[in-house]
Amino acid sequence: MTQDKRIKDFNPVAQSWDAKPRRQLLAQAVAGAIRSEIPLAGSPRALEFGCGTGLVSYLLLPQLATLTGVDRAPAMLQVFEQKACELGQGERVSTFLATDDTLLPPGDAFELIYSSMVLHHVPDYAAVVARLVAALTPGGYLALADLDLEDGDFHDQGEGVAHAGIDRELLQQQLRQQGLVAVRAMTAHCIRKQRAGGEKVYPVFLVTGQRPPA
């Protein structure tokens, strides 16, 4: 697969990705926000888009029927699969390597689709969101966590950063235009980083919506 130069190559950092406590805290916050906003009691068939190593997914797995991790980085998917094996959950967990032409497993539909800190890396994120909505079952839920709009200094390196955060209000409008209902937003977490002028706070939102039941 040819790597789109606008999209960061996460393969080299896959093995060390989980080592930063900040990423663990973010995953816990996003997973907690999804639990608070989405009814998981029915054990939905779920997909995480841009799953990375599965920091969010493996926190939600006990409440899911099946889990599909989708990512562009084969090395990330290898770590994702390794975790499933270590937990003895290989039968419930699958992975899919995304490409520009095939972002999602063809023909599959899911009762829950979610992502965390992915959209700001995607040049045309609105097109991706439309494809995620199309892959929902009737009554299925979409949950998207990402950085609020910021001044561009969140990332220490700018490689593969397509947007300086995402406008949560615009994203909600886009979901409504795609036909989702009960669209709402909340602040799931705040990331704190030291910058030249002192500590800066970067909010992370969770926007959710539901495809109308049949």
Tab-separated table of C-alpha atoms in Angstrom:
chain	number	residue	atom	x	y	z
A	1	MET	CA	0.000	0.000	0.000
A	2	THR	CA	1.371	3.385	-0.970
A	3	GLN	CA	1.498	5.742	1.999
A	4	ASP	CA	-0.284	9.033	1.401
A	5	LYS	CA	2.363	11.668	2.153
A	6	ARG	CA	-0.237	13.834	3.896
A	7	ILE	CA	-0.950	11.060	6.395
A	8	LYS	CA	1.519	10.198	9.130
A	9	ASP	CA	3.152	6.776	9.107
A	10	PHE	CA	2.485	5.331	12.568
A	11	ASN	CA	4.228	2.016	11.904
A	12	PRO	CA	7.574	2.983	13.496
A	13	VAL	CA	5.968	3.916	16.832
A	14	ALA	CA	3.564	0.977	17.178
A	15	GLN	CA	5.600	-1.054	19.666
A	16	SER	CA	6.167	1.912	21.993
A	17	TRP	CA	2.806	3.633	21.526
A	18	ASP	CA	1.252	2.531	24.807
A	19	ALA	CA	4.215	3.621	26.931
A	20	LYS	CA	3.125	7.231	27.445
A	21	PRO	CA	0.825	7.669	30.481
A	22	ARG	CA	-0.875	10.597	28.732
A	23	ARG	CA	-2.171	8.243	26.046
A	24	GLN	CA	-3.441	5.797	28.636
A	25	LEU	CA	-5.309	8.578	30.455
A	26	LEU	CA	-6.842	9.837	27.223
A	27	ALA	CA	-8.010	6.344	26.267
A	28	GLN	CA	-9.600	5.837	29.672
A	29	ALA	CA	-11.412	9.167	29.390
A	30	VAL	CA	-12.679	8.495	25.865
A	31	ALA	CA	-13.817	4.973	26.743
A	32	GLY	CA	-15.600	6.339	29.811
A	33	ALA	CA	-17.292	9.037	27.744
A	34	ILE	CA	-18.486	6.466	25.195
A	35	ARG	CA	-19.923	4.341	28.001
A	36	SER	CA	-21.758	7.366	29.397
A	37	GLU	CA	-23.201	8.462	26.037
A	38	ILE	CA	-23.860	5.174	24.202
A	39	PRO	CA	-26.016	2.295	25.483
A	40	LEU	CA	-23.691	-0.720	25.449
A	41	ALA	CA	-25.989	-3.050	27.379
A	42	GLY	CA	-26.957	-4.821	24.164
A	43	SER	CA	-23.358	-5.884	23.477
A	44	PRO	CA	-23.054	-4.215	20.073
A	45	ARG	CA	-20.954	-5.336	17.151
A	46	ALA	CA	-18.352	-2.577	17.129
A	47	LEU	CA	-15.656	-1.117	14.904
A	48	GLU	CA	-12.921	1.306	15.862
A	49	PHE	CA	-11.673	3.400	12.955
A	50	GLY	CA	-8.010	4.318	13.330
A	51	CYS	CA	-7.735	1.839	16.180
A	52	GLY	CA	-3.970	2.010	16.670
A	53	THR	CA	-2.963	-0.465	19.352
A	54	GLY	CA	-6.463	-0.634	20.789
A	55	LEU	CA	-6.040	1.532	23.876
A	56	VAL	CA	-9.710	2.546	23.744
A	57	SER	CA	-11.089	-0.675	22.306
A	58	TYR	CA	-9.747	-3.047	24.915
A	59	LEU	CA	-11.331	-0.965	27.644
A	60	LEU	CA	-14.708	-1.360	25.910
A	61	LEU	CA	-14.296	-4.989	24.809
A	62	PRO	CA	-16.030	-6.550	27.865
A	63	GLN	CA	-19.242	-4.792	26.791
A	64	LEU	CA	-18.974	-5.624	23.073
A	65	ALA	CA	-20.161	-8.672	21.150
A	66	THR	CA	-17.450	-8.415	18.513
A	67	LEU	CA	-14.730	-5.885	17.801
A	68	THR	CA	-13.129	-4.943	14.490
A	69	GLY	CA	-10.049	-2.740	14.538
A	70	VAL	CA	-9.359	-0.729	11.382
A	71	ASP	CA	-6.099	1.097	10.746
A	72	ARG	CA	-3.747	2.076	7.946
A	73	ALA	CA	-0.649	0.932	9.851
A	74	PRO	CA	0.036	-2.831	9.745
A	75	ALA	CA	2.355	-2.569	12.759
A	76	MET	CA	-0.435	-1.035	14.842
A	77	LEU	CA	-2.773	-3.855	13.822
A	78	GLN	CA	-0.161	-6.420	14.838
A	79	VAL	CA	-0.104	-5.003	18.368
A	80	PHE	CA	-3.910	-4.874	18.354
A	81	GLU	CA	-4.080	-8.574	17.401
A	82	GLN	CA	-1.416	-9.522	19.937
A	83	LYS	CA	-3.522	-8.025	22.733
A	84	ALA	CA	-6.525	-10.079	21.618
A	85	CYS	CA	-4.455	-13.251	21.737
A	86	GLU	CA	-3.041	-12.418	25.169
A	87	LEU	CA	-6.585	-11.897	26.472
A	88	GLY	CA	-7.853	-15.077	24.844
A	89	GLN	CA	-10.305	-13.031	22.779
A	90	GLY	CA	-9.106	-13.900	19.298
A	91	GLU	CA	-12.496	-15.248	18.250
A	92	ARG	CA	-14.268	-11.987	19.080
A	93	VAL	CA	-11.655	-9.631	17.624
A	94	SER	CA	-10.676	-9.025	13.999
A	95	THR	CA	-8.658	-6.406	12.127
A	96	PHE	CA	-8.834	-4.740	8.738
A	97	LEU	CA	-6.053	-2.883	6.934
A	98	ALA	CA	-7.521	0.313	5.491
A	99	THR	CA	-6.483	1.788	2.154
A	100	ASP	CA	-7.554	4.911	0.289
A	101	ASP	CA	-9.912	2.773	-1.811
A	102	THR	CA	-11.222	0.498	0.939
A	103	LEU	CA	-11.474	2.246	4.295
A	104	LEU	CA	-13.791	-0.303	5.915
A	105	PRO	CA	-14.509	-4.035	5.638
A	106	PRO	CA	-16.681	-4.373	2.501
A	107	GLY	CA	-20.280	-5.311	3.118
A	108	ASP	CA	-20.113	-5.239	6.916
A	109	ALA	CA	-22.362	-3.082	9.092
A	110	PHE	CA	-21.882	-2.252	12.763
A	111	GLU	CA	-24.043	-1.221	15.683
A	112	LEU	CA	-21.281	0.989	17.080
A	113	ILE	CA	-18.476	2.790	15.248
A	114	TYR	CA	-16.039	5.011	17.099
A	115	SER	CA	-12.694	6.745	16.708
A	116	SER	CA	-10.322	8.663	18.942
A	117	MET	CA	-7.918	11.409	17.845
A	118	VAL	CA	-8.114	10.353	14.195
A	119	LEU	CA	-10.057	12.977	12.259
A	120	HIS	CA	-7.484	15.758	12.644
A	121	HIS	CA	-5.013	13.536	10.778
A	122	VAL	CA	-7.405	13.027	7.825
A	123	PRO	CA	-7.313	15.638	5.029
A	124	ASP	CA	-10.943	15.102	3.929
A	125	TYR	CA	-12.405	13.989	7.233
A	126	ALA	CA	-15.974	14.845	6.172
A	127	ALA	CA	-15.802	12.175	3.457
A	128	VAL	CA	-14.538	9.649	5.989
A	129	VAL	CA	-17.327	10.507	8.412
A	130	ALA	CA	-19.884	9.942	5.642
A	131	ARG	CA	-18.456	6.472	5.032
A	132	LEU	CA	-18.584	5.666	8.734
A	133	VAL	CA	-22.233	6.725	8.890
A	134	ALA	CA	-23.015	4.525	5.886
A	135	ALA	CA	-21.540	1.521	7.700
A	136	LEU	CA	-23.904	1.840	10.674
A	137	THR	CA	-26.831	-0.521	11.082
A	138	PRO	CA	-30.261	1.075	11.535
A	139	GLY	CA	-30.279	2.244	15.135
A	140	GLY	CA	-26.476	2.120	15.283
A	141	TYR	CA	-24.336	4.724	17.029
A	142	LEU	CA	-21.347	6.800	15.949
A	143	ALA	CA	-18.926	8.259	18.516
A	144	LEU	CA	-16.064	10.517	17.433
A	145	ALA	CA	-13.476	11.883	19.855
A	146	ASP	CA	-10.970	14.488	18.764
A	147	LEU	CA	-9.145	17.687	19.592
A	148	ASP	CA	-11.120	20.885	19.717
A	149	LEU	CA	-9.878	23.658	17.448
A	150	GLU	CA	-6.459	24.866	18.663
A	151	ASP	CA	-3.759	27.265	17.519
A	152	GLY	CA	-1.567	24.600	15.935
A	153	ASP	CA	0.955	23.991	18.694
A	154	PHE	CA	-0.535	20.793	20.139
A	155	HIS	CA	1.713	18.530	18.093
A	156	ASP	CA	5.448	18.749	18.684
A	157	GLN	CA	5.909	17.736	15.052
A	158	GLY	CA	3.514	18.676	12.297
A	159	GLU	CA	3.926	15.590	10.108
A	160	GLY	CA	0.589	14.172	9.076
A	161	VAL	CA	-1.469	16.806	10.910
A	162	ALA	CA	-4.183	17.870	8.483
A	163	HIS	CA	-6.169	20.107	10.841
A	164	ALA	CA	-5.389	22.090	13.988
A	165	GLY	CA	-8.229	20.383	15.794
A	166	ILE	CA	-11.805	19.846	14.655
A	167	ASP	CA	-14.746	22.225	14.993
A	168	ARG	CA	-17.169	20.250	17.153
A	169	GLU	CA	-20.135	22.395	16.099
A	170	LEU	CA	-19.396	21.844	12.416
A	171	LEU	CA	-18.950	18.121	12.997
A	172	GLN	CA	-22.371	17.936	14.643
A	173	GLN	CA	-23.881	19.747	11.662
A	174	GLN	CA	-22.233	17.261	9.315
A	175	LEU	CA	-23.650	14.297	11.244
A	176	ARG	CA	-27.139	15.785	11.135
A	177	GLN	CA	-26.755	16.352	7.391
A	178	GLN	CA	-25.838	12.657	7.081
A	179	GLY	CA	-29.159	11.784	8.713
A	180	LEU	CA	-28.064	11.033	12.263
A	181	VAL	CA	-30.327	11.943	15.156
A	182	ALA	CA	-29.748	12.674	18.850
A	183	VAL	CA	-26.477	14.356	17.882
A	184	ARG	CA	-24.682	15.944	20.799
A	185	ALA	CA	-21.216	16.837	22.077
A	186	MET	CA	-19.423	16.722	25.395
A	187	THR	CA	-15.912	17.398	26.626
A	188	ALA	CA	-14.413	13.994	27.328
A	189	HIS	CA	-10.938	14.983	28.485
A	190	CYS	CA	-8.394	17.785	28.697
A	191	ILE	CA	-4.781	17.209	27.714
A	192	ARG	CA	-2.235	19.404	29.474
A	193	LYS	CA	1.129	20.194	27.910
A	194	GLN	CA	3.966	22.491	28.867
A	195	ARG	CA	4.555	25.194	26.290
A	196	ALA	CA	6.757	28.287	26.190
A	197	GLY	CA	4.207	30.399	28.015
A	198	GLY	CA	3.419	27.765	30.633
A	199	GLU	CA	0.892	24.952	30.801
A	200	LYS	CA	-1.716	24.832	28.041
A	201	VAL	CA	-4.957	22.894	28.133
A	202	TYR	CA	-6.303	21.182	25.018
A	203	PRO	CA	-9.899	19.917	25.311
A	204	VAL	CA	-10.901	16.672	23.633
A	205	PHE	CA	-14.572	16.341	22.678
A	206	LEU	CA	-16.819	13.367	22.062
A	207	VAL	CA	-19.531	13.877	19.444
A	208	THR	CA	-22.174	11.160	19.216
A	209	GLY	CA	-25.189	10.436	17.056
A	210	GLN	CA	-27.529	7.632	16.101
A	211	ARG	CA	-28.700	6.344	12.748
A	212	PRO	CA	-32.510	6.281	12.918
A	213	PRO	CA	-33.921	2.808	13.615
A	214	ALA	CA	-35.601	1.080	10.710
